[in-house]
Amino acid sequence: MLTRKQYELLMFIHERLKESGVPPSFDEMKDALDLRSKSGIHRLITALEERGFLRRLPNRARAMEVIRLPDSIAPGLGKPPARGTFAPEVIEGSLGKSASKPAPAEAAAPDTFGLSEIPVMGRIAAGVPIEAIQTHSHSISVPPQLLGKGEHYALEVRGDSMIDAGILDGDTVLIRKTDTADSGDIVVALVDEEEATLKRLRKKGPSIALEAANPAYETRIFGPGRVRVQGRLVALFRQY
């Protein structure tokens, strides 16, 4: 299954090849999807290659071909984006822009044993930032003492950049929805409106540093306006 951005990029490349026989440049793809950097396009193309939808041809600049298209079109995904009109959809709090916001009572409804059901909204990278998957895959039961005020959601962790903070690949993290955090908090951070990651936040004047808890990963520093907090870690769950 493709994410929305993967689908939009695949269809944009497909339509351009049909029209002119020449694939679009990285700048054209970046503008069409309204991304801020070419690195996001590189990640999307790699994901499409890994899923068998796209192939880059060796020794030829800009050469690529569409191997296949999705068997079905997901609801709400239509024609490829026109340049300058595509609005990126990324994880935003517990539900993302494309899903309707649940009532607080639904997001943490208590069951007959006093537990609260929290929606698991996909995966989050604890490593190199990746797109968050905007899918309510299932729910988990959480003791009420772990929940404070506000809305909560859960994410499955992929990657090992937070292992020294006790967060392992495969863990499920409980996140309280908020757009603010203190320096030192572990947060869901949205970078350049296109990719999400789980990192420790450090404030350095007007800049924001996203700090890993693994010496194999470098701290990444971003200028004003490039990072938005989507939630703060309050608990994690692990299966043995």
mmCIF file of C-alpha atoms in Angstrom:
data_model
loop_
_atom_site.group_PDB
_atom_site.id
_atom_site.type_symbol
_atom_site.label_atom_id
_atom_site.label_comp_id
_atom_site.label_asym_id
_atom_site.label_seq_id
_atom_site.Cartn_x
_atom_site.Cartn_y
_atom_site.Cartn_z
ATOM 1 C CA MET A 1 0.000 0.000 0.000
ATOM 2 C CA LEU A 2 1.321 3.417 -0.973
ATOM 3 C CA THR A 3 1.202 6.518 1.149
ATOM 4 C CA ARG A 4 -0.538 9.504 -0.390
ATOM 5 C CA LYS A 5 2.711 11.208 -1.333
ATOM 6 C CA GLN A 6 4.117 8.057 -2.895
ATOM 7 C CA TYR A 7 0.949 7.717 -4.957
ATOM 8 C CA GLU A 8 0.971 11.390 -5.997
ATOM 9 C CA LEU A 9 4.600 11.209 -7.110
ATOM 10 C CA LEU A 10 4.103 7.949 -9.004
ATOM 11 C CA MET A 11 1.126 9.363 -10.912
ATOM 12 C CA PHE A 12 2.957 12.627 -11.622
ATOM 13 C CA ILE A 13 5.879 10.715 -13.146
ATOM 14 C CA HIS A 14 3.490 8.431 -15.043
ATOM 15 C CA GLU A 15 1.545 11.339 -16.562
ATOM 16 C CA ARG A 16 4.721 13.204 -17.517
ATOM 17 C CA LEU A 17 6.122 10.121 -19.259
ATOM 18 C CA LYS A 18 2.837 9.694 -21.142
ATOM 19 C CA GLU A 19 2.832 13.320 -22.249
ATOM 20 C CA SER A 20 6.449 13.832 -23.274
ATOM 21 C CA GLY A 21 8.296 10.550 -22.879
ATOM 22 C CA VAL A 22 10.736 12.325 -20.563
ATOM 23 C CA PRO A 23 10.562 11.963 -16.772
ATOM 24 C CA PRO A 24 10.314 15.140 -14.700
ATOM 25 C CA SER A 25 13.350 16.617 -13.004
ATOM 26 C CA PHE A 26 13.792 16.496 -9.253
ATOM 27 C CA ASP A 27 13.018 20.225 -9.104
ATOM 28 C CA GLU A 28 9.769 19.675 -11.015
ATOM 29 C CA MET A 29 8.787 16.818 -8.729
ATOM 30 C CA LYS A 30 9.639 18.872 -5.657
ATOM 31 C CA ASP A 31 7.508 21.784 -6.898
ATOM 32 C CA ALA A 32 4.603 19.529 -7.919
ATOM 33 C CA LEU A 33 4.408 17.966 -4.455
ATOM 34 C CA ASP A 34 5.168 21.291 -2.749
ATOM 35 C CA LEU A 35 8.128 19.856 -0.832
ATOM 36 C CA ARG A 36 10.871 22.051 0.533
ATOM 37 C CA SER A 37 13.812 19.841 -0.336
ATOM 38 C CA LYS A 38 14.880 17.290 -2.918
ATOM 39 C CA SER A 39 15.741 14.833 -0.149
ATOM 40 C CA GLY A 40 12.020 14.156 0.282
ATOM 41 C CA ILE A 41 11.775 13.242 -3.422
ATOM 42 C CA HIS A 42 14.779 10.927 -3.101
ATOM 43 C CA ARG A 43 13.081 9.094 -0.236
ATOM 44 C CA LEU A 44 9.797 8.781 -2.122
ATOM 45 C CA ILE A 45 11.494 7.433 -5.243
ATOM 46 C CA THR A 46 13.462 4.914 -3.190
ATOM 47 C CA ALA A 47 10.246 3.762 -1.511
ATOM 48 C CA LEU A 48 8.545 3.350 -4.906
ATOM 49 C CA GLU A 49 11.515 1.336 -6.176
ATOM 50 C CA GLU A 50 11.464 -0.924 -3.137
ATOM 51 C CA ARG A 51 7.739 -1.563 -3.643
ATOM 52 C CA GLY A 52 8.212 -2.460 -7.317
ATOM 53 C CA PHE A 53 6.368 0.509 -8.845
ATOM 54 C CA LEU A 54 9.314 2.438 -10.272
ATOM 55 C CA ARG A 55 12.743 1.662 -11.676
ATOM 56 C CA ARG A 56 15.681 3.989 -12.194
ATOM 57 C CA LEU A 57 17.737 3.195 -15.283
ATOM 58 C CA PRO A 58 21.522 3.040 -14.731
ATOM 59 C CA ASN A 59 24.016 5.372 -16.398
ATOM 60 C CA ARG A 60 21.324 7.744 -17.620
ATOM 61 C CA ALA A 61 20.531 11.026 -15.921
ATOM 62 C CA ARG A 62 16.879 11.465 -14.922
ATOM 63 C CA ALA A 63 16.011 8.128 -16.548
ATOM 64 C CA MET A 64 13.276 6.166 -14.833
ATOM 65 C CA GLU A 65 10.279 4.119 -15.817
ATOM 66 C CA VAL A 66 7.003 3.223 -14.176
ATOM 67 C CA ILE A 67 6.827 -0.569 -13.883
ATOM 68 C CA ARG A 68 3.278 -0.770 -12.620
ATOM 69 C CA LEU A 69 0.485 1.311 -11.163
ATOM 70 C CA PRO A 70 -1.520 0.559 -8.013
ATOM 71 C CA ASP A 71 -4.214 -2.071 -8.485
ATOM 72 C CA SER A 72 -6.798 0.269 -7.014
ATOM 73 C CA ILE A 73 -7.021 3.943 -6.255
ATOM 74 C CA ALA A 74 -7.450 4.771 -2.593
ATOM 75 C CA PRO A 75 -10.414 7.002 -1.675
ATOM 76 C CA GLY A 76 -9.620 10.667 -2.145
ATOM 77 C CA LEU A 77 -6.668 10.009 -4.450
ATOM 78 C CA GLY A 78 -7.454 11.257 -7.905
ATOM 79 C CA LYS A 79 -5.415 12.906 -10.614
ATOM 80 C CA PRO A 80 -1.756 13.750 -10.047
ATOM 81 C CA PRO A 81 -1.156 17.184 -8.543
ATOM 82 C CA ALA A 82 -0.879 20.282 -10.666
ATOM 83 C CA ARG A 83 2.206 22.302 -9.929
ATOM 84 C CA GLY A 84 1.711 24.579 -6.959
ATOM 85 C CA THR A 85 -1.660 23.137 -5.927
ATOM 86 C CA PHE A 86 -0.735 20.039 -3.953
ATOM 87 C CA ALA A 87 -1.267 20.350 -0.198
ATOM 88 C CA PRO A 88 1.002 17.914 1.677
ATOM 89 C CA GLU A 89 -0.716 15.662 4.203
ATOM 90 C CA VAL A 90 1.413 14.565 7.106
ATOM 91 C CA ILE A 91 0.773 13.305 10.578
ATOM 92 C CA GLU A 92 -0.847 16.000 12.642
ATOM 93 C CA GLY A 93 -1.637 15.079 16.194
ATOM 94 C CA SER A 94 -3.513 11.823 16.470
ATOM 95 C CA LEU A 95 -5.313 11.705 13.196
ATOM 96 C CA GLY A 96 -3.609 13.671 10.434
ATOM 97 C CA LYS A 97 -5.285 16.165 8.151
ATOM 98 C CA SER A 98 -7.042 13.608 5.977
ATOM 99 C CA ALA A 99 -9.011 11.940 8.758
ATOM 100 C CA SER A 100 -11.856 13.291 10.823
ATOM 101 C CA LYS A 101 -10.993 14.256 14.367
ATOM 102 C CA PRO A 102 -12.502 11.900 16.940
ATOM 103 C CA ALA A 103 -14.306 13.137 19.989
ATOM 104 C CA PRO A 104 -12.044 12.974 23.062
ATOM 105 C CA ALA A 105 -14.327 10.358 24.588
ATOM 106 C CA GLU A 106 -13.780 8.103 21.532
ATOM 107 C CA ALA A 107 -10.008 8.526 21.542
ATOM 108 C CA ALA A 108 -9.738 7.316 25.121
ATOM 109 C CA ALA A 109 -12.971 5.456 25.827
ATOM 110 C CA PRO A 110 -12.772 3.321 28.988
ATOM 111 C CA ASP A 111 -13.633 -0.375 28.726
ATOM 112 C CA THR A 112 -15.358 -2.505 31.333
ATOM 113 C CA PHE A 113 -12.058 -3.033 33.185
ATOM 114 C CA GLY A 114 -11.349 0.682 33.526
ATOM 115 C CA LEU A 115 -8.781 0.702 30.692
ATOM 116 C CA SER A 116 -8.842 3.327 27.941
ATOM 117 C CA GLU A 117 -8.681 2.462 24.250
ATOM 118 C CA ILE A 118 -6.034 4.530 22.442
ATOM 119 C CA PRO A 119 -5.747 4.487 18.621
ATOM 120 C CA VAL A 120 -2.450 3.329 17.118
ATOM 121 C CA MET A 121 -1.936 5.717 14.204
ATOM 122 C CA GLY A 122 0.871 3.976 12.320
ATOM 123 C CA ARG A 123 4.655 4.013 12.599
ATOM 124 C CA ILE A 124 7.191 6.634 13.594
ATOM 125 C CA ALA A 125 10.887 6.613 12.764
ATOM 126 C CA ALA A 126 13.417 6.458 15.563
ATOM 127 C CA GLY A 127 16.225 6.794 13.046
ATOM 128 C CA VAL A 128 16.428 8.752 9.803
ATOM 129 C CA PRO A 129 13.111 10.616 9.455
ATOM 130 C CA ILE A 130 10.469 8.912 7.331
ATOM 131 C CA GLU A 131 6.899 9.718 6.483
ATOM 132 C CA ALA A 132 4.473 8.790 9.188
ATOM 133 C CA ILE A 133 1.771 6.385 8.066
ATOM 134 C CA GLN A 134 -1.666 7.920 8.545
ATOM 135 C CA THR A 135 -3.539 4.724 9.299
ATOM 136 C CA HIS A 136 -5.561 3.815 12.365
ATOM 137 C CA SER A 137 -4.428 0.188 12.338
ATOM 138 C CA HIS A 138 -5.714 -0.895 15.742
ATOM 139 C CA SER A 139 -6.107 0.251 19.325
ATOM 140 C CA ILE A 140 -4.320 -0.521 22.576
ATOM 141 C CA SER A 141 -5.698 -0.633 26.107
ATOM 142 C CA VAL A 142 -3.974 1.809 28.430
ATOM 143 C CA PRO A 143 -4.325 2.146 32.226
ATOM 144 C CA PRO A 144 -5.979 5.485 33.033
ATOM 145 C CA GLN A 145 -3.157 6.474 35.388
ATOM 146 C CA LEU A 146 -0.876 6.845 32.349
ATOM 147 C CA LEU A 147 -3.186 9.389 30.766
ATOM 148 C CA GLY A 148 -3.199 13.002 31.765
ATOM 149 C CA LYS A 149 -5.324 15.751 30.330
ATOM 150 C CA GLY A 150 -5.786 16.102 26.594
ATOM 151 C CA GLU A 151 -5.858 13.746 23.629
ATOM 152 C CA HIS A 152 -3.512 10.791 23.211
ATOM 153 C CA TYR A 153 -2.467 8.502 20.399
ATOM 154 C CA ALA A 154 0.075 5.709 19.947
ATOM 155 C CA LEU A 155 2.728 4.969 17.332
ATOM 156 C CA GLU A 156 4.860 1.919 16.573
ATOM 157 C CA VAL A 157 8.595 2.630 16.663
ATOM 158 C CA ARG A 158 10.849 1.736 13.742
ATOM 159 C CA GLY A 159 14.600 2.244 14.097
ATOM 160 C CA ASP A 160 17.252 2.237 16.785
ATOM 161 C CA SER A 161 18.254 5.871 17.230
ATOM 162 C CA MET A 162 16.620 6.111 20.680
ATOM 163 C CA ILE A 163 17.950 2.899 22.231
ATOM 164 C CA ASP A 164 19.959 4.701 24.927
ATOM 165 C CA ALA A 165 16.682 6.283 26.059
ATOM 166 C CA GLY A 166 15.213 2.796 26.415
ATOM 167 C CA ILE A 167 13.136 3.012 23.222
ATOM 168 C CA LEU A 168 13.660 -0.009 20.982
ATOM 169 C CA ASP A 169 12.610 -0.961 17.490
ATOM 170 C CA GLY A 170 9.138 -2.515 17.740
ATOM 171 C CA ASP A 171 8.077 -0.636 20.875
ATOM 172 C CA THR A 172 4.767 1.222 20.968
ATOM 173 C CA VAL A 173 4.955 4.772 22.295
ATOM 174 C CA LEU A 174 2.093 6.662 23.904
ATOM 175 C CA ILE A 175 1.994 10.295 22.794
ATOM 176 C CA ARG A 176 0.064 13.197 24.268
ATOM 177 C CA LYS A 177 -1.022 15.571 21.531
ATOM 178 C CA THR A 178 0.608 18.986 21.964
ATOM 179 C CA ASP A 179 2.362 21.572 19.833
ATOM 180 C CA THR A 180 4.745 22.706 22.572
ATOM 181 C CA ALA A 181 7.532 20.971 24.463
ATOM 182 C CA ASP A 182 10.390 21.795 26.785
ATOM 183 C CA SER A 183 14.025 21.346 25.884
ATOM 184 C CA GLY A 184 14.929 17.748 26.718
ATOM 185 C CA ASP A 185 11.484 16.281 26.021
ATOM 186 C CA ILE A 186 11.167 13.329 23.643
ATOM 187 C CA VAL A 187 8.722 14.410 20.969
ATOM 188 C CA VAL A 188 7.119 13.522 17.683
ATOM 189 C CA ALA A 189 8.673 16.176 15.451
ATOM 190 C CA LEU A 190 7.454 17.129 11.999
ATOM 191 C CA VAL A 191 10.323 18.303 9.780
ATOM 192 C CA ASP A 192 9.687 20.582 6.789
ATOM 193 C CA GLU A 193 5.994 19.615 6.831
ATOM 194 C CA GLU A 194 6.847 16.296 5.181
ATOM 195 C CA GLU A 195 8.518 13.815 7.530
ATOM 196 C CA ALA A 196 8.074 12.756 11.124
ATOM 197 C CA THR A 197 10.550 11.378 13.624
ATOM 198 C CA LEU A 198 10.823 10.552 17.324
ATOM 199 C CA LYS A 199 13.713 12.462 18.898
ATOM 200 C CA ARG A 200 14.773 14.435 21.952
ATOM 201 C CA LEU A 201 14.166 18.122 21.384
ATOM 202 C CA ARG A 202 16.803 20.713 22.257
ATOM 203 C CA LYS A 203 16.219 24.431 21.873
ATOM 204 C CA LYS A 204 19.230 26.418 20.685
ATOM 205 C CA GLY A 205 18.090 30.021 20.412
ATOM 206 C CA PRO A 206 15.780 30.285 17.397
ATOM 207 C CA SER A 207 16.937 26.888 16.119
ATOM 208 C CA ILE A 208 15.764 23.411 17.063
ATOM 209 C CA ALA A 209 18.025 20.379 17.472
ATOM 210 C CA LEU A 210 16.632 16.861 17.172
ATOM 211 C CA GLU A 211 18.926 14.687 19.229
ATOM 212 C CA ALA A 212 19.221 10.916 18.938
ATOM 213 C CA ALA A 213 19.930 8.640 21.884
ATOM 214 C CA ASN A 214 22.409 6.527 19.959
ATOM 215 C CA PRO A 215 25.996 7.646 19.192
ATOM 216 C CA ALA A 216 25.671 6.198 15.687
ATOM 217 C CA TYR A 217 23.286 9.040 14.766
ATOM 218 C CA GLU A 218 24.172 12.708 14.477
ATOM 219 C CA THR A 219 22.151 15.480 16.044
ATOM 220 C CA ARG A 220 20.266 17.394 13.354
ATOM 221 C CA ILE A 221 19.788 21.152 13.725
ATOM 222 C CA PHE A 222 17.032 23.032 11.933
ATOM 223 C CA GLY A 223 16.362 26.729 11.511
ATOM 224 C CA PRO A 224 13.237 28.592 12.626
ATOM 225 C CA GLY A 225 9.969 27.277 11.260
ATOM 226 C CA ARG A 226 11.298 23.941 10.008
ATOM 227 C CA VAL A 227 10.235 21.783 12.966
ATOM 228 C CA ARG A 228 6.778 21.495 14.493
ATOM 229 C CA VAL A 229 6.052 19.484 17.620
ATOM 230 C CA GLN A 230 3.188 17.012 17.109
ATOM 231 C CA GLY A 231 3.180 15.398 20.540
ATOM 232 C CA ARG A 232 5.224 14.472 23.601
ATOM 233 C CA LEU A 233 6.170 10.973 24.772
ATOM 234 C CA VAL A 234 4.432 9.959 27.993
ATOM 235 C CA ALA A 235 4.866 6.162 28.067
ATOM 236 C CA LEU A 236 5.933 3.144 26.032
ATOM 237 C CA PHE A 237 4.841 -0.471 25.753
ATOM 238 C CA ARG A 238 6.875 -3.538 24.811
ATOM 239 C CA GLN A 239 5.916 -7.099 24.068
ATOM 240 C CA TYR A 240 8.230 -9.995 24.992
#
